[in-house]
């Protein structure tokens, strides 16, 4: 089944790349402008994220997450500045518990 989906995506990609040269430049630029990729995408209420994405709303029950995967750190954005240490660095037992919990959810 996964192979079938992969081949279908490859075929769609081939169709898109073959069709692109026939699209007028003005029409393509209008399409890209309508996508508003230069605007920031809101992750949650009041949490403005990165630009260049397409926001898709889904029910909260569609992909249940118990741990927030987006981590924000205040301070300088300089590459020379060190990242702050994580609160639970080296907490292997909790990591194992989280992995077991995810396996149980999949089953």
mmCIF file with all atom_site columns, C-alpha atoms in Angstrom:
data_model
loop_
_atom_site.group_PDB
_atom_site.id
_atom_site.type_symbol
_atom_site.label_atom_id
_atom_site.label_alt_id
_atom_site.label_comp_id
_atom_site.label_asym_id
_atom_site.label_entity_id
_atom_site.label_seq_id
_atom_site.pdbx_PDB_ins_code
_atom_site.Cartn_x
_atom_site.Cartn_y
_atom_site.Cartn_z
_atom_site.occupancy
_atom_site.B_iso_or_equiv
_atom_site.pdbx_formal_charge
_atom_site.auth_seq_id
_atom_site.auth_comp_id
_atom_site.auth_asym_id
_atom_site.auth_atom_id
_atom_site.pdbx_PDB_model_num
ATOM 1   C CA . UNK A 1 1   ? 0.000  0.000  0.000   1.00 0.00 ? 1   UNK A CA 1
ATOM 2   C CA . UNK A 1 2   ? 2.800  2.436  0.909   1.00 0.00 ? 2   UNK A CA 1
ATOM 3   C CA . UNK A 1 3   ? 4.550  1.700  -2.401  1.00 0.00 ? 3   UNK A CA 1
ATOM 4   C CA . UNK A 1 4   ? 1.311  2.401  -4.260  1.00 0.00 ? 4   UNK A CA 1
ATOM 5   C CA . UNK A 1 5   ? 0.987  5.792  -2.534  1.00 0.00 ? 5   UNK A CA 1
ATOM 6   C CA . UNK A 1 6   ? 4.629  6.586  -3.291  1.00 0.00 ? 6   UNK A CA 1
ATOM 7   C CA . UNK A 1 7   ? 4.226  5.781  -6.984  1.00 0.00 ? 7   UNK A CA 1
ATOM 8   C CA . UNK A 1 8   ? 1.037  7.867  -7.154  1.00 0.00 ? 8   UNK A CA 1
ATOM 9   C CA . UNK A 1 9   ? 2.874  10.860 -5.652  1.00 0.00 ? 9   UNK A CA 1
ATOM 10  C CA . UNK A 1 10  ? 5.781  10.414 -8.062  1.00 0.00 ? 10  UNK A CA 1
ATOM 11  C CA . UNK A 1 11  ? 3.356  10.294 -10.985 1.00 0.00 ? 11  UNK A CA 1
ATOM 12  C CA . UNK A 1 12  ? 1.599  13.470 -9.804  1.00 0.00 ? 12  UNK A CA 1
ATOM 13  C CA . UNK A 1 13  ? 4.968  15.170 -9.433  1.00 0.00 ? 13  UNK A CA 1
ATOM 14  C CA . UNK A 1 14  ? 5.868  14.162 -12.981 1.00 0.00 ? 14  UNK A CA 1
ATOM 15  C CA . UNK A 1 15  ? 2.594  15.623 -14.280 1.00 0.00 ? 15  UNK A CA 1
ATOM 16  C CA . UNK A 1 16  ? 3.231  18.893 -12.429 1.00 0.00 ? 16  UNK A CA 1
ATOM 17  C CA . UNK A 1 17  ? 6.789  19.262 -13.722 1.00 0.00 ? 17  UNK A CA 1
ATOM 18  C CA . UNK A 1 18  ? 5.664  18.523 -17.289 1.00 0.00 ? 18  UNK A CA 1
ATOM 19  C CA . UNK A 1 19  ? 2.821  21.062 -17.039 1.00 0.00 ? 19  UNK A CA 1
ATOM 20  C CA . UNK A 1 20  ? 4.749  23.952 -15.437 1.00 0.00 ? 20  UNK A CA 1
ATOM 21  C CA . UNK A 1 21  ? 6.401  25.236 -18.656 1.00 0.00 ? 21  UNK A CA 1
ATOM 22  C CA . UNK A 1 22  ? 2.947  25.847 -20.156 1.00 0.00 ? 22  UNK A CA 1
ATOM 23  C CA . UNK A 1 23  ? 1.824  28.110 -17.268 1.00 0.00 ? 23  UNK A CA 1
ATOM 24  C CA . UNK A 1 24  ? 2.176  31.819 -18.016 1.00 0.00 ? 24  UNK A CA 1
ATOM 25  C CA . UNK A 1 25  ? 4.618  33.684 -15.769 1.00 0.00 ? 25  UNK A CA 1
ATOM 26  C CA . UNK A 1 26  ? 1.987  36.300 -14.833 1.00 0.00 ? 26  UNK A CA 1
ATOM 27  C CA . UNK A 1 27  ? -0.508 33.606 -13.849 1.00 0.00 ? 27  UNK A CA 1
ATOM 28  C CA . UNK A 1 28  ? 2.120  31.780 -11.748 1.00 0.00 ? 28  UNK A CA 1
ATOM 29  C CA . UNK A 1 29  ? 3.113  34.992 -9.943  1.00 0.00 ? 29  UNK A CA 1
ATOM 30  C CA . UNK A 1 30  ? -0.566 35.745 -9.226  1.00 0.00 ? 30  UNK A CA 1
ATOM 31  C CA . UNK A 1 31  ? -0.965 32.224 -7.822  1.00 0.00 ? 31  UNK A CA 1
ATOM 32  C CA . UNK A 1 32  ? 2.120  32.557 -5.597  1.00 0.00 ? 32  UNK A CA 1
ATOM 33  C CA . UNK A 1 33  ? 0.948  36.003 -4.411  1.00 0.00 ? 33  UNK A CA 1
ATOM 34  C CA . UNK A 1 34  ? -2.422 34.520 -3.474  1.00 0.00 ? 34  UNK A CA 1
ATOM 35  C CA . UNK A 1 35  ? -0.723 31.847 -1.356  1.00 0.00 ? 35  UNK A CA 1
ATOM 36  C CA . UNK A 1 36  ? 0.613  34.620 0.944   1.00 0.00 ? 36  UNK A CA 1
ATOM 37  C CA . UNK A 1 37  ? 3.791  32.678 1.665   1.00 0.00 ? 37  UNK A CA 1
ATOM 38  C CA . UNK A 1 38  ? 5.491  35.840 2.938   1.00 0.00 ? 38  UNK A CA 1
ATOM 39  C CA . UNK A 1 39  ? 3.076  36.053 5.913   1.00 0.00 ? 39  UNK A CA 1
ATOM 40  C CA . UNK A 1 40  ? 3.775  34.263 9.181   1.00 0.00 ? 40  UNK A CA 1
ATOM 41  C CA . UNK A 1 41  ? 1.728  31.168 9.988   1.00 0.00 ? 41  UNK A CA 1
ATOM 42  C CA . UNK A 1 42  ? 0.031  31.099 13.397  1.00 0.00 ? 42  UNK A CA 1
ATOM 43  C CA . UNK A 1 43  ? 0.788  27.881 15.324  1.00 0.00 ? 43  UNK A CA 1
ATOM 44  C CA . UNK A 1 44  ? -1.747 28.618 18.018  1.00 0.00 ? 44  UNK A CA 1
ATOM 45  C CA . UNK A 1 45  ? -3.636 31.549 19.440  1.00 0.00 ? 45  UNK A CA 1
ATOM 46  C CA . UNK A 1 46  ? -1.090 34.344 19.802  1.00 0.00 ? 46  UNK A CA 1
ATOM 47  C CA . UNK A 1 47  ? 1.818  32.089 18.761  1.00 0.00 ? 47  UNK A CA 1
ATOM 48  C CA . UNK A 1 48  ? 3.018  33.549 15.481  1.00 0.00 ? 48  UNK A CA 1
ATOM 49  C CA . UNK A 1 49  ? 5.421  31.162 13.768  1.00 0.00 ? 49  UNK A CA 1
ATOM 50  C CA . UNK A 1 50  ? 7.419  31.159 10.572  1.00 0.00 ? 50  UNK A CA 1
ATOM 51  C CA . UNK A 1 51  ? 6.588  32.521 7.151   1.00 0.00 ? 51  UNK A CA 1
ATOM 52  C CA . UNK A 1 52  ? 6.520  30.340 4.055   1.00 0.00 ? 52  UNK A CA 1
ATOM 53  C CA . UNK A 1 53  ? 3.926  27.822 5.204   1.00 0.00 ? 53  UNK A CA 1
ATOM 54  C CA . UNK A 1 54  ? 0.330  26.954 4.494   1.00 0.00 ? 54  UNK A CA 1
ATOM 55  C CA . UNK A 1 55  ? -1.927 26.764 7.533   1.00 0.00 ? 55  UNK A CA 1
ATOM 56  C CA . UNK A 1 56  ? -4.276 23.797 7.657   1.00 0.00 ? 56  UNK A CA 1
ATOM 57  C CA . UNK A 1 57  ? -6.859 23.487 10.417  1.00 0.00 ? 57  UNK A CA 1
ATOM 58  C CA . UNK A 1 58  ? -7.682 20.033 11.728  1.00 0.00 ? 58  UNK A CA 1
ATOM 59  C CA . UNK A 1 59  ? -9.692 18.649 14.635  1.00 0.00 ? 59  UNK A CA 1
ATOM 60  C CA . UNK A 1 60  ? -7.686 18.344 17.847  1.00 0.00 ? 60  UNK A CA 1
ATOM 61  C CA . UNK A 1 61  ? -8.500 14.640 17.959  1.00 0.00 ? 61  UNK A CA 1
ATOM 62  C CA . UNK A 1 62  ? -6.941 13.991 14.524  1.00 0.00 ? 62  UNK A CA 1
ATOM 63  C CA . UNK A 1 63  ? -3.326 13.901 15.800  1.00 0.00 ? 63  UNK A CA 1
ATOM 64  C CA . UNK A 1 64  ? -3.194 13.703 19.565  1.00 0.00 ? 64  UNK A CA 1
ATOM 65  C CA . UNK A 1 65  ? 0.031  15.043 21.056  1.00 0.00 ? 65  UNK A CA 1
ATOM 66  C CA . UNK A 1 66  ? 0.788  14.970 24.740  1.00 0.00 ? 66  UNK A CA 1
ATOM 67  C CA . UNK A 1 67  ? 4.071  16.859 24.461  1.00 0.00 ? 67  UNK A CA 1
ATOM 68  C CA . UNK A 1 68  ? 4.492  20.195 22.689  1.00 0.00 ? 68  UNK A CA 1
ATOM 69  C CA . UNK A 1 69  ? 7.214  19.733 20.073  1.00 0.00 ? 69  UNK A CA 1
ATOM 70  C CA . UNK A 1 70  ? 7.797  23.433 19.379  1.00 0.00 ? 70  UNK A CA 1
ATOM 71  C CA . UNK A 1 71  ? 10.379 24.852 21.767  1.00 0.00 ? 71  UNK A CA 1
ATOM 72  C CA . UNK A 1 72  ? 10.881 28.577 22.062  1.00 0.00 ? 72  UNK A CA 1
ATOM 73  C CA . UNK A 1 73  ? 13.864 30.269 23.680  1.00 0.00 ? 73  UNK A CA 1
ATOM 74  C CA . UNK A 1 74  ? 14.000 33.961 24.457  1.00 0.00 ? 74  UNK A CA 1
ATOM 75  C CA . UNK A 1 75  ? 17.079 36.057 23.954  1.00 0.00 ? 75  UNK A CA 1
ATOM 76  C CA . UNK A 1 76  ? 19.482 36.840 21.153  1.00 0.00 ? 76  UNK A CA 1
ATOM 77  C CA . UNK A 1 77  ? 19.222 35.133 17.773  1.00 0.00 ? 77  UNK A CA 1
ATOM 78  C CA . UNK A 1 78  ? 22.950 35.470 17.196  1.00 0.00 ? 78  UNK A CA 1
ATOM 79  C CA . UNK A 1 79  ? 24.585 32.244 15.965  1.00 0.00 ? 79  UNK A CA 1
ATOM 80  C CA . UNK A 1 80  ? 27.391 32.903 18.457  1.00 0.00 ? 80  UNK A CA 1
ATOM 81  C CA . UNK A 1 81  ? 24.984 32.783 21.428  1.00 0.00 ? 81  UNK A CA 1
ATOM 82  C CA . UNK A 1 82  ? 24.747 29.398 23.159  1.00 0.00 ? 82  UNK A CA 1
ATOM 83  C CA . UNK A 1 83  ? 21.461 27.540 23.377  1.00 0.00 ? 83  UNK A CA 1
ATOM 84  C CA . UNK A 1 84  ? 20.082 27.248 26.896  1.00 0.00 ? 84  UNK A CA 1
ATOM 85  C CA . UNK A 1 85  ? 20.370 23.817 28.483  1.00 0.00 ? 85  UNK A CA 1
ATOM 86  C CA . UNK A 1 86  ? 17.215 21.748 28.517  1.00 0.00 ? 86  UNK A CA 1
ATOM 87  C CA . UNK A 1 87  ? 15.482 21.251 31.842  1.00 0.00 ? 87  UNK A CA 1
ATOM 88  C CA . UNK A 1 88  ? 15.273 17.455 31.525  1.00 0.00 ? 88  UNK A CA 1
ATOM 89  C CA . UNK A 1 89  ? 18.611 16.840 29.812  1.00 0.00 ? 89  UNK A CA 1
ATOM 90  C CA . UNK A 1 90  ? 19.662 13.233 30.347  1.00 0.00 ? 90  UNK A CA 1
ATOM 91  C CA . UNK A 1 91  ? 16.272 12.133 31.723  1.00 0.00 ? 91  UNK A CA 1
ATOM 92  C CA . UNK A 1 92  ? 16.436 8.735  29.985  1.00 0.00 ? 92  UNK A CA 1
ATOM 93  C CA . UNK A 1 93  ? 13.751 7.081  32.102  1.00 0.00 ? 93  UNK A CA 1
ATOM 94  C CA . UNK A 1 94  ? 11.156 9.678  31.134  1.00 0.00 ? 94  UNK A CA 1
ATOM 95  C CA . UNK A 1 95  ? 12.185 9.382  27.462  1.00 0.00 ? 95  UNK A CA 1
ATOM 96  C CA . UNK A 1 96  ? 11.704 5.611  27.608  1.00 0.00 ? 96  UNK A CA 1
ATOM 97  C CA . UNK A 1 97  ? 8.287  6.085  29.179  1.00 0.00 ? 97  UNK A CA 1
ATOM 98  C CA . UNK A 1 98  ? 7.298  8.522  26.411  1.00 0.00 ? 98  UNK A CA 1
ATOM 99  C CA . UNK A 1 99  ? 8.423  6.065  23.724  1.00 0.00 ? 99  UNK A CA 1
ATOM 100 C CA . UNK A 1 100 ? 6.466  3.234  25.367  1.00 0.00 ? 100 UNK A CA 1
ATOM 101 C CA . UNK A 1 101 ? 3.397  5.475  25.579  1.00 0.00 ? 101 UNK A CA 1
ATOM 102 C CA . UNK A 1 102 ? 3.634  6.242  21.857  1.00 0.00 ? 102 UNK A CA 1
ATOM 103 C CA . UNK A 1 103 ? 3.961  2.547  21.019  1.00 0.00 ? 103 UNK A CA 1
ATOM 104 C CA . UNK A 1 104 ? 0.853  1.790  23.079  1.00 0.00 ? 104 UNK A CA 1
ATOM 105 C CA . UNK A 1 105 ? -1.078 4.538  21.283  1.00 0.00 ? 105 UNK A CA 1
ATOM 106 C CA . UNK A 1 106 ? -0.110 3.061  17.893  1.00 0.00 ? 106 UNK A CA 1
ATOM 107 C CA . UNK A 1 107 ? -1.296 -0.431 18.883  1.00 0.00 ? 107 UNK A CA 1
#
